[in-house]
Coordinates of C-alpha atoms in Angstrom, one line a residue:
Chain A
X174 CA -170.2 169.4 263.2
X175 CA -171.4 165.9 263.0
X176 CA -174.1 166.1 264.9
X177 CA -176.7 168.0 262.4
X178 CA -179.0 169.7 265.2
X179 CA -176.1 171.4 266.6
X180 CA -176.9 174.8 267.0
X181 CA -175.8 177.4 265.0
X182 CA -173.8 179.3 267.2
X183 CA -172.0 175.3 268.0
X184 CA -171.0 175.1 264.6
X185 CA -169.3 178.1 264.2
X186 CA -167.3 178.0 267.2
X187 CA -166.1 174.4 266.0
X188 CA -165.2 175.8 262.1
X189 CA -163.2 178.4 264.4
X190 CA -161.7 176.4 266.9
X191 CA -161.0 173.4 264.0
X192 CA -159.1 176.2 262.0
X193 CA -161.2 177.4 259.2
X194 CA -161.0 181.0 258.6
X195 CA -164.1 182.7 258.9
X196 CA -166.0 185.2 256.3
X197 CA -168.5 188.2 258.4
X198 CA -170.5 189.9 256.2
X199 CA -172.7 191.9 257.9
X200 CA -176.0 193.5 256.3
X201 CA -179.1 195.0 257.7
X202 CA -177.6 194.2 261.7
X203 CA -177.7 190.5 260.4
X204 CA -174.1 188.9 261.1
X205 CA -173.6 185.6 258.1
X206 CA -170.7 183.4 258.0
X207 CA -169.3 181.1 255.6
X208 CA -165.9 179.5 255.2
X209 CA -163.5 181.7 253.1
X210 CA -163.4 179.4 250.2
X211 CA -167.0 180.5 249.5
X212 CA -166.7 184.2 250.0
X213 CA -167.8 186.2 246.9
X214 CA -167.3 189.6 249.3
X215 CA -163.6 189.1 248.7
X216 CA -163.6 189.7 244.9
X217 CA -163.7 193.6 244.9
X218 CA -163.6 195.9 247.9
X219 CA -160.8 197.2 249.4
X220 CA -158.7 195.0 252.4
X221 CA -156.7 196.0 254.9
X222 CA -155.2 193.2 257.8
X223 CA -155.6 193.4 261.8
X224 CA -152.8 192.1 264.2
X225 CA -152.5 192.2 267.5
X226 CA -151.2 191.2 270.7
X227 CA -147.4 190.1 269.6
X228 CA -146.1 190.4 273.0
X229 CA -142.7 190.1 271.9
X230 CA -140.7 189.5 275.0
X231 CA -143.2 186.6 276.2
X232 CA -141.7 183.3 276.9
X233 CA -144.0 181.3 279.2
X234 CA -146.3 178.6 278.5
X235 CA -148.7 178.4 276.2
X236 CA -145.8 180.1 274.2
X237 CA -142.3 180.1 274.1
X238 CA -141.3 181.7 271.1
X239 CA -143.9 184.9 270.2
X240 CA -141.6 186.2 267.4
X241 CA -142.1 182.8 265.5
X242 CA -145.5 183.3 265.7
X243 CA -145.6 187.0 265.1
X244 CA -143.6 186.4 261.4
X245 CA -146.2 183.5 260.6
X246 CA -149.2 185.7 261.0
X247 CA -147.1 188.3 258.9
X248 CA -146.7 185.1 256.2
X249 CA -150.4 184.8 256.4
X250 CA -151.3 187.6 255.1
X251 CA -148.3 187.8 252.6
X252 CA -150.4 184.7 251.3
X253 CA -153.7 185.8 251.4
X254 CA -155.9 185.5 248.4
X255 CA -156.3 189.3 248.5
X256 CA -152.9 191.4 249.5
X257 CA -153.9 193.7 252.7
X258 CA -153.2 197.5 251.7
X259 CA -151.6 198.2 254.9
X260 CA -152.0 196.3 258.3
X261 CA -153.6 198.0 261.7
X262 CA -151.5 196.7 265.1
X263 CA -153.9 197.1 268.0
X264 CA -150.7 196.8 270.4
X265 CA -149.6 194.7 273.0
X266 CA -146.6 194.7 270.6
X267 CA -144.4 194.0 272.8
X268 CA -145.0 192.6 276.6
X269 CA -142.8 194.7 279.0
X270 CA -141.8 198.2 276.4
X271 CA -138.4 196.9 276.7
X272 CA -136.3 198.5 274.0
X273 CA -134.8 195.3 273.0
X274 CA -138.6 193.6 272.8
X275 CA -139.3 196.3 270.4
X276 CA -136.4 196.2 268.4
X277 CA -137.4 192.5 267.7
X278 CA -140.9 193.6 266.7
X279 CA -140.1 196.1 264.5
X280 CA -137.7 193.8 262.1
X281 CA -140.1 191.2 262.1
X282 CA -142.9 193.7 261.1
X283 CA -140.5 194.9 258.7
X284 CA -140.6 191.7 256.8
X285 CA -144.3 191.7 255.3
X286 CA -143.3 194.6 253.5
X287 CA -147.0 196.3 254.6
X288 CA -147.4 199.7 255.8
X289 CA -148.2 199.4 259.5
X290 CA -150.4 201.5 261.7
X291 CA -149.7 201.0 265.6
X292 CA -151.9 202.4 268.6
X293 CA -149.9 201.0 272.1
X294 CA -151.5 198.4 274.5
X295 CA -150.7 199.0 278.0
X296 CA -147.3 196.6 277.6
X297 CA -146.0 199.6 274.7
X298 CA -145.9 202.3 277.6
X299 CA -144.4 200.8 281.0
X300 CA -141.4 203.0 280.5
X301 CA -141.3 206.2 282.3
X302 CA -141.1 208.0 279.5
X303 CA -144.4 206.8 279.2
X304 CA -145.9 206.9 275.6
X305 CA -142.6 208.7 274.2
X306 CA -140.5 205.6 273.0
X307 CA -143.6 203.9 271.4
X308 CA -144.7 207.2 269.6
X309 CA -141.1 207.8 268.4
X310 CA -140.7 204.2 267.1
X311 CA -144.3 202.9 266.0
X312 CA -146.2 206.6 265.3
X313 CA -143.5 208.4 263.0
X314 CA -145.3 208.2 260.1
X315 CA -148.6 210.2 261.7
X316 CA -149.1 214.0 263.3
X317 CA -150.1 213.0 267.0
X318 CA -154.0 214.3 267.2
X319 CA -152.6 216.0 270.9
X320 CA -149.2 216.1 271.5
X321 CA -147.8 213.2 273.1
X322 CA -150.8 211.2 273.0
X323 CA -150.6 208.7 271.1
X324 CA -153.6 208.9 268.7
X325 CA -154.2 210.0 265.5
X326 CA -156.3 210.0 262.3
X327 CA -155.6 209.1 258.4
X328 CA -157.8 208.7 255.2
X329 CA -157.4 205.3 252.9
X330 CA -159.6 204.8 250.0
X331 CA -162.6 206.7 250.8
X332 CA -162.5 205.5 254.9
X333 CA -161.7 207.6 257.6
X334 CA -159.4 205.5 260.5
X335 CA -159.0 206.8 263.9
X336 CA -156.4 205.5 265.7
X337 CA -157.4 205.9 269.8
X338 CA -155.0 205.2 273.0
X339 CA -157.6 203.8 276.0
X340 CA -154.5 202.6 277.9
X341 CA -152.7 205.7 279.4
X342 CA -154.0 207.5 282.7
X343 CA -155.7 204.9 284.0
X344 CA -157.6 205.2 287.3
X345 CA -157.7 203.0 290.1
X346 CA -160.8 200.5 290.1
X347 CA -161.4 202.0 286.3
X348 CA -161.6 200.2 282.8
X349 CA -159.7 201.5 280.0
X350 CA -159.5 205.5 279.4
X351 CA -159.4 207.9 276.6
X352 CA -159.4 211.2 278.6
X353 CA -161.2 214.6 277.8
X354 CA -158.6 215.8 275.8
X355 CA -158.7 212.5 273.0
X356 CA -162.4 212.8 273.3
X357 CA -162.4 216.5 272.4
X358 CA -159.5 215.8 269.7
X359 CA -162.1 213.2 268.0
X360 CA -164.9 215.2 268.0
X361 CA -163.0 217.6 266.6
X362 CA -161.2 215.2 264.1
X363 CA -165.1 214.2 262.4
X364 CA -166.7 217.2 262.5
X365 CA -167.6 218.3 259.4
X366 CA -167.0 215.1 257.8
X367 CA -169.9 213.3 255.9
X368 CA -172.5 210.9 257.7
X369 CA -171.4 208.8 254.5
X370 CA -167.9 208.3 255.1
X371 CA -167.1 204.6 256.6
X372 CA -165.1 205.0 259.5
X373 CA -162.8 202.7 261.3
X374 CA -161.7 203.2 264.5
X375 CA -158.9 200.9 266.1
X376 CA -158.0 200.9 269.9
X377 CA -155.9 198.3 272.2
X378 CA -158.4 197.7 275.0
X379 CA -162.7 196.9 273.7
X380 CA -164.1 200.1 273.0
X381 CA -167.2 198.1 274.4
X382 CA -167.5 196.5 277.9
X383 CA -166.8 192.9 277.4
X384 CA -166.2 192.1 280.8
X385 CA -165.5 194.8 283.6
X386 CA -164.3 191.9 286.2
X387 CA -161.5 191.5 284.0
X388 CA -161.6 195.3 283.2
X389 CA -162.6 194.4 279.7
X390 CA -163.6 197.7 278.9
X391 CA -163.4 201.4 278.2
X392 CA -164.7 203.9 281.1
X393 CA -165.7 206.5 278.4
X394 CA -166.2 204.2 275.3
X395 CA -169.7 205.2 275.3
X396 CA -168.7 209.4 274.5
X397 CA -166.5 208.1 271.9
X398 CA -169.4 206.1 270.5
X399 CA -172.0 209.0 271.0
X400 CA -169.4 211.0 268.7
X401 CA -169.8 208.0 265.9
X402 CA -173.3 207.6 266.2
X403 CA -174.3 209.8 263.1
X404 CA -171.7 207.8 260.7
X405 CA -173.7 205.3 258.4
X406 CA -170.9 202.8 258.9
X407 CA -168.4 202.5 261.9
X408 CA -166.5 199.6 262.3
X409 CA -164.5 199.1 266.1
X410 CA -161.6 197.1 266.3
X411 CA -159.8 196.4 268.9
X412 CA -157.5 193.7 270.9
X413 CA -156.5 193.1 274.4
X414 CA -158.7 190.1 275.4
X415 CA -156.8 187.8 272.9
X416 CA -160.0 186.1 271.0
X417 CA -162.6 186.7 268.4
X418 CA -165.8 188.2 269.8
X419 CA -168.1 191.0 268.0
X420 CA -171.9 192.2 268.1
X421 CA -173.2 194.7 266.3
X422 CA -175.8 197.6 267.1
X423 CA -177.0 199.6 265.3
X424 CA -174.8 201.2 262.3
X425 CA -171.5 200.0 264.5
X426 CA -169.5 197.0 264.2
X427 CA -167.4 195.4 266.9
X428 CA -164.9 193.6 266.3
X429 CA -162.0 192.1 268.6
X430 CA -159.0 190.0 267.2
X431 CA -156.8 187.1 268.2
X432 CA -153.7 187.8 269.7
X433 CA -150.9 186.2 267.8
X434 CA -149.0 185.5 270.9
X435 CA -150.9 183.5 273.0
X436 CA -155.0 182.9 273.8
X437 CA -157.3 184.2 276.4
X438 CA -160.2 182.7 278.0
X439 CA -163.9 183.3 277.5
X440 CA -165.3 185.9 279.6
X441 CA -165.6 184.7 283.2
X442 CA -165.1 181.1 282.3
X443 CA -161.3 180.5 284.0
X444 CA -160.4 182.0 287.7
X445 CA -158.6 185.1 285.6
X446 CA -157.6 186.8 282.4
X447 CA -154.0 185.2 282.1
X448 CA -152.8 183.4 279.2
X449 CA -155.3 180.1 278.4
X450 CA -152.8 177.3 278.6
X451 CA -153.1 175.2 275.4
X452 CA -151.3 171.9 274.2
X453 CA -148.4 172.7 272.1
X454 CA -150.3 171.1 269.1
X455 CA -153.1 173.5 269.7
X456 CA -151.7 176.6 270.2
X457 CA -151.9 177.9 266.7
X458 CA -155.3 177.4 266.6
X459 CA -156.1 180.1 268.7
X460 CA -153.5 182.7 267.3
X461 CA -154.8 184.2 264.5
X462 CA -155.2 187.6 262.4
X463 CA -158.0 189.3 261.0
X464 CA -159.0 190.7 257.7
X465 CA -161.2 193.6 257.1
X466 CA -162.5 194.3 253.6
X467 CA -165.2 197.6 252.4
X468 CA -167.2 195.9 250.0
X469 CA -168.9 198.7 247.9
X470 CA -172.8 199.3 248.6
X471 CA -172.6 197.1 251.7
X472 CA -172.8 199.3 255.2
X473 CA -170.8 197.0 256.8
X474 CA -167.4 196.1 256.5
X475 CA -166.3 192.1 256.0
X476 CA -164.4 190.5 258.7
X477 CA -162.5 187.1 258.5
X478 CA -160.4 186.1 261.4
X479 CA -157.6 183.3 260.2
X480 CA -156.2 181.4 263.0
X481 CA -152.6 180.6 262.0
X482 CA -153.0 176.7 261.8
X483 CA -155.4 173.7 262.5
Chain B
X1365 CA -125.3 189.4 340.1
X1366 CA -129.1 189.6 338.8
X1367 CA -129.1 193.3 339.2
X1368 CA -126.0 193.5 336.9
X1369 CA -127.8 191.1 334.0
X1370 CA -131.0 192.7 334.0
X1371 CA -129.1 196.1 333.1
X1372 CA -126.9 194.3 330.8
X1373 CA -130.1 193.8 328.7
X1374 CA -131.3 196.9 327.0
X1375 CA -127.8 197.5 325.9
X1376 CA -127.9 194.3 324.1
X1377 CA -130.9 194.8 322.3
X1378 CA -129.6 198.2 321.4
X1379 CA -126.5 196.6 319.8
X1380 CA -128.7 194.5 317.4
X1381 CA -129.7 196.1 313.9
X1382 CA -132.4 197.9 313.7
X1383 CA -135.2 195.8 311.7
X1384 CA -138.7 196.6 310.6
X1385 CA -141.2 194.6 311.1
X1386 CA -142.3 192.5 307.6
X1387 CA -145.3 191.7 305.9
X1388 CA -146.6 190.7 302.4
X1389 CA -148.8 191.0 299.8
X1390 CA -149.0 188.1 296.6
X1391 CA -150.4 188.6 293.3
X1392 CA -152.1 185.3 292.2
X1393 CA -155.0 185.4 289.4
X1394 CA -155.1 189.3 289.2
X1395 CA -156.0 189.6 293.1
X1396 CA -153.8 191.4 295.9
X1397 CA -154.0 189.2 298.7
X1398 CA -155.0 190.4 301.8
X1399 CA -157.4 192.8 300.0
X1400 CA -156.6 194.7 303.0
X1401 CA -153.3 194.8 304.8
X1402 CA -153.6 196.5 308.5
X1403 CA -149.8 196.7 310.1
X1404 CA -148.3 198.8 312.8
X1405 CA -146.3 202.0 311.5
X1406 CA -142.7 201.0 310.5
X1407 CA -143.6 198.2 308.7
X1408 CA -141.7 197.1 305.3
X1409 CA -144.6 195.9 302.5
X1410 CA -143.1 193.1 299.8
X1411 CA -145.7 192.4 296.8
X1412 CA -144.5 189.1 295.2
X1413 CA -146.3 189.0 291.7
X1414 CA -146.6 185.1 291.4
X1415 CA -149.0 185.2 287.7
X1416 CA -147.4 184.6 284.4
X1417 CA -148.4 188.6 283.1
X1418 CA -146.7 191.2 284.5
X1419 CA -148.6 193.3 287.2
X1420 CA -147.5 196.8 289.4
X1421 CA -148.5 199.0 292.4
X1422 CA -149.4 202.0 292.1
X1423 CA -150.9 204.3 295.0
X1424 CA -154.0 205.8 294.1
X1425 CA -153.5 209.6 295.1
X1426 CA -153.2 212.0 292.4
X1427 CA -150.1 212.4 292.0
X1428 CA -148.8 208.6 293.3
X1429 CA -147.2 209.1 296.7
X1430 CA -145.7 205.4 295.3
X1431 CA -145.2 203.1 292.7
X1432 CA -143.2 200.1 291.3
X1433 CA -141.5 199.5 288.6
X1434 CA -143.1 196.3 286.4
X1435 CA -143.3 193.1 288.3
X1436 CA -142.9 190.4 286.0
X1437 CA -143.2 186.8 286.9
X1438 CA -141.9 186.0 290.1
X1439 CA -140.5 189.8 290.9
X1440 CA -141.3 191.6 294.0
X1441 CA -141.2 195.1 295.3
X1442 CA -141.0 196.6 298.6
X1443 CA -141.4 199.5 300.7
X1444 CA -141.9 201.0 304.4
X1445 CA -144.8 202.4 305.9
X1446 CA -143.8 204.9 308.3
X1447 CA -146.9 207.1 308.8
X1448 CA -150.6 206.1 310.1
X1449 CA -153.2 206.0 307.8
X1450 CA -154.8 204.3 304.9
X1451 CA -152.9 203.8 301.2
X1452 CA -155.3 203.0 298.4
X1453 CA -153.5 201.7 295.6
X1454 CA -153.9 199.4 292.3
X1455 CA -152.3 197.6 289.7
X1456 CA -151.2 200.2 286.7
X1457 CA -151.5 197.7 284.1
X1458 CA -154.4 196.3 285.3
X1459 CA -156.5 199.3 287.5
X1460 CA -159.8 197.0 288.1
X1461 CA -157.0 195.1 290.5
X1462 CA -156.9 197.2 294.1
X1463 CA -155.8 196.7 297.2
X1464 CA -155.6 198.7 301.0
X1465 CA -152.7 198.9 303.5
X1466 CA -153.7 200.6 306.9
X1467 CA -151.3 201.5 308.9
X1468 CA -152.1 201.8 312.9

């Protein structure tokens, strides 16, 4: 930051690694960012709060103790300037589906007080009963879109969410997968609803190939998209590869949000996708949560990602 | 004498368990290593998963003819291969991960 012919794309990876949260507002395909304290996006508009990745159960290096970390991103956003309505969980909640790990997870959650809406990560459904226990403990609250599934649909404030499952039924060699029976469920979930309605879809693994080595993808992301492609305004969230990377084309925002367990590398840049092994002092600069805010007569939603410290 | 030792011999190899023959597979960086395993029939597979996430094995037929439980950090599974052929398989967490035993 010093150095004033750093590049742009150099300085904000250094305001994100140093710790300061981050304001995306997004118009005409044209990303801006400016530190929150400057936002004027977060004045109106409706906000909702992205977490992800809690891996309770997870004790290894970079991080011992996941359920501290989990309850300070919770503080976060108890402390935000602007409340969250509710808070999305793009799974991963816990890291081995063990009954105690999500015990754990659900008290904590229980603490912000937030209405939560879960979609599993691979870790939610290593039981045999497959997605059952996860459904009957993070799902109650929504009619299945299939049953069993593990996706699902609501309305808040004029947006239409779509909550999808890409980590079931997975095929050897593949990426993630939503199956022809999710895909025919969401095509039937927007039909007839207006080009005009924002819509916000959440999912554990990208949506979007990020990487395919590291199976940083979805095999048939692209027929989910095709379905979206009439909405004026679609916004992708997901979490899985435990950093903050996005692009936009077109009308459609991707998003993908820090883990608040433990970091990730950069696509490609370490020998795998394990967790990124960070000095004790550091560690919290990588964890982090998002938050999403509709600011009226803007197509695209605003998306800050707050780490949880320096 | 001789005669009497050499016949001695089968019956003491007979008298020994009986023990399959072992080989392994590790998990380091989100790789099976070998890629490819080739044994003789008989043979008893151990995957030791040595990465800090949890990987499994799963075969790759429709349904599974096999699969592990989770291997967490430092867990291993095993099983025997008792018919020739090839088993595809991958890791169910983590399906871009595959690996091959033949078995001759």
């Amino acid at each position: 930051m010093d150095d004033p012919s750093a590049s742009r794309r150099h300085a904000l990876s250094c305001m994100a690694w140093a710790g300061g949260g981050l304001l995306w507002t997004i118009a005409g395909g044209i990303p801006r960012a400016a530190l929150i304290g400057s936002a004027q996006a977060q004045t109106q508009g409706f906000t909702f709060a992205q977490l992800s990745d809690s891996h309770i159960g997870f004790t290894r290096e970079p991080n011992t103790d996941t359920k501290a970390t989990l309850g300070e991103a919770l503080a976060l956003l108890k402390t935000a300037p602007v409340k969250p309505a509710f808070v999305l969980h793009t799974g991963d909640v816990s890291h081995l589906s063990k009954p105690a790990e999500f015990d754990a997870a659900e008290s904590i959650l229980a603490t912000s007080g937030l209405d939560t809406h879960y979609v599993p990560g691979e870790h939610d459904v290593l039981d045999e009963a497959g997605t059952k226990p996860f459904i009957e403990r993070f799902q109650k609250r929504h009619s299945q879109g299939d049953a069993g599934g593990a996706y699902y649909s609501f309305d808040a404030n004029g947006v239409h969410f779509v909550g999808l499952n890409n980590v079931v039924d997975l095929k050897a060699g593949g990426l993630g997968n939503l199956g022809a029976a999710q895909l025919a469920w969401l095509e039937r979930d927007l039909a007839g609803r207006s080009a005009s309605t924002p819509i916000v879809v959440f999912s554990h693994i990208p949506l979007w190939t990020v990487y395919a080595a590291w199976g940083w993808g979805t095999d048939d992301g692209a027929k989910a998209l095709a379905l979206l492609a009439r909405f004026g305004s679609v916004t992708v969230l997901n979490g899985h590869i435990h950093q903050v990377l996005q692009k936009v084309e077109g009308n459609v925002a991707f998003h993908s949000a820090r883990s608040t367990a433990f970091p990730q590398p950069a696509p490609g840049s370490a020998p795998s996708p394990g967790p990124m092994k960070v000095e004790a002092g550091r560690l919290r600069g990588v964890l982090g949560v998002a938050s999403v805010t509709l600011v009226p007569g803007q197509a695209h939603l605003a998306i800050i990602d707050t780490p949880l410290g320096a | 004498m001789l005669r009497r030792a050499v016949l001695a011999l089968p019956v003491a190899l007979a008298a020994r368990p009986a023990r399959a023959a072992e080989a392994r597979v590790t998990i380091d960086n989100f790789v099976f290593t070998p890629a490819t395993l080739t044994i003789p029939s008989a043979t008893s597979v151990t995957w030791a998963n040595h990465d800090d996430i949890p990987h499994s094995v799963v075969s790759a037929n429709r349904p599974p003819d096999f699969k592990s439980p989770v291997l967490d950090t430092d867990e291993s599974f095993a099983r025997v291969f008792d018919k020739p052929g090839t088993y595809l398989y991958f890791c169910g967490l983590h399906p871009h991960m595959k690996g091959t035993i033949v078995v001759t």
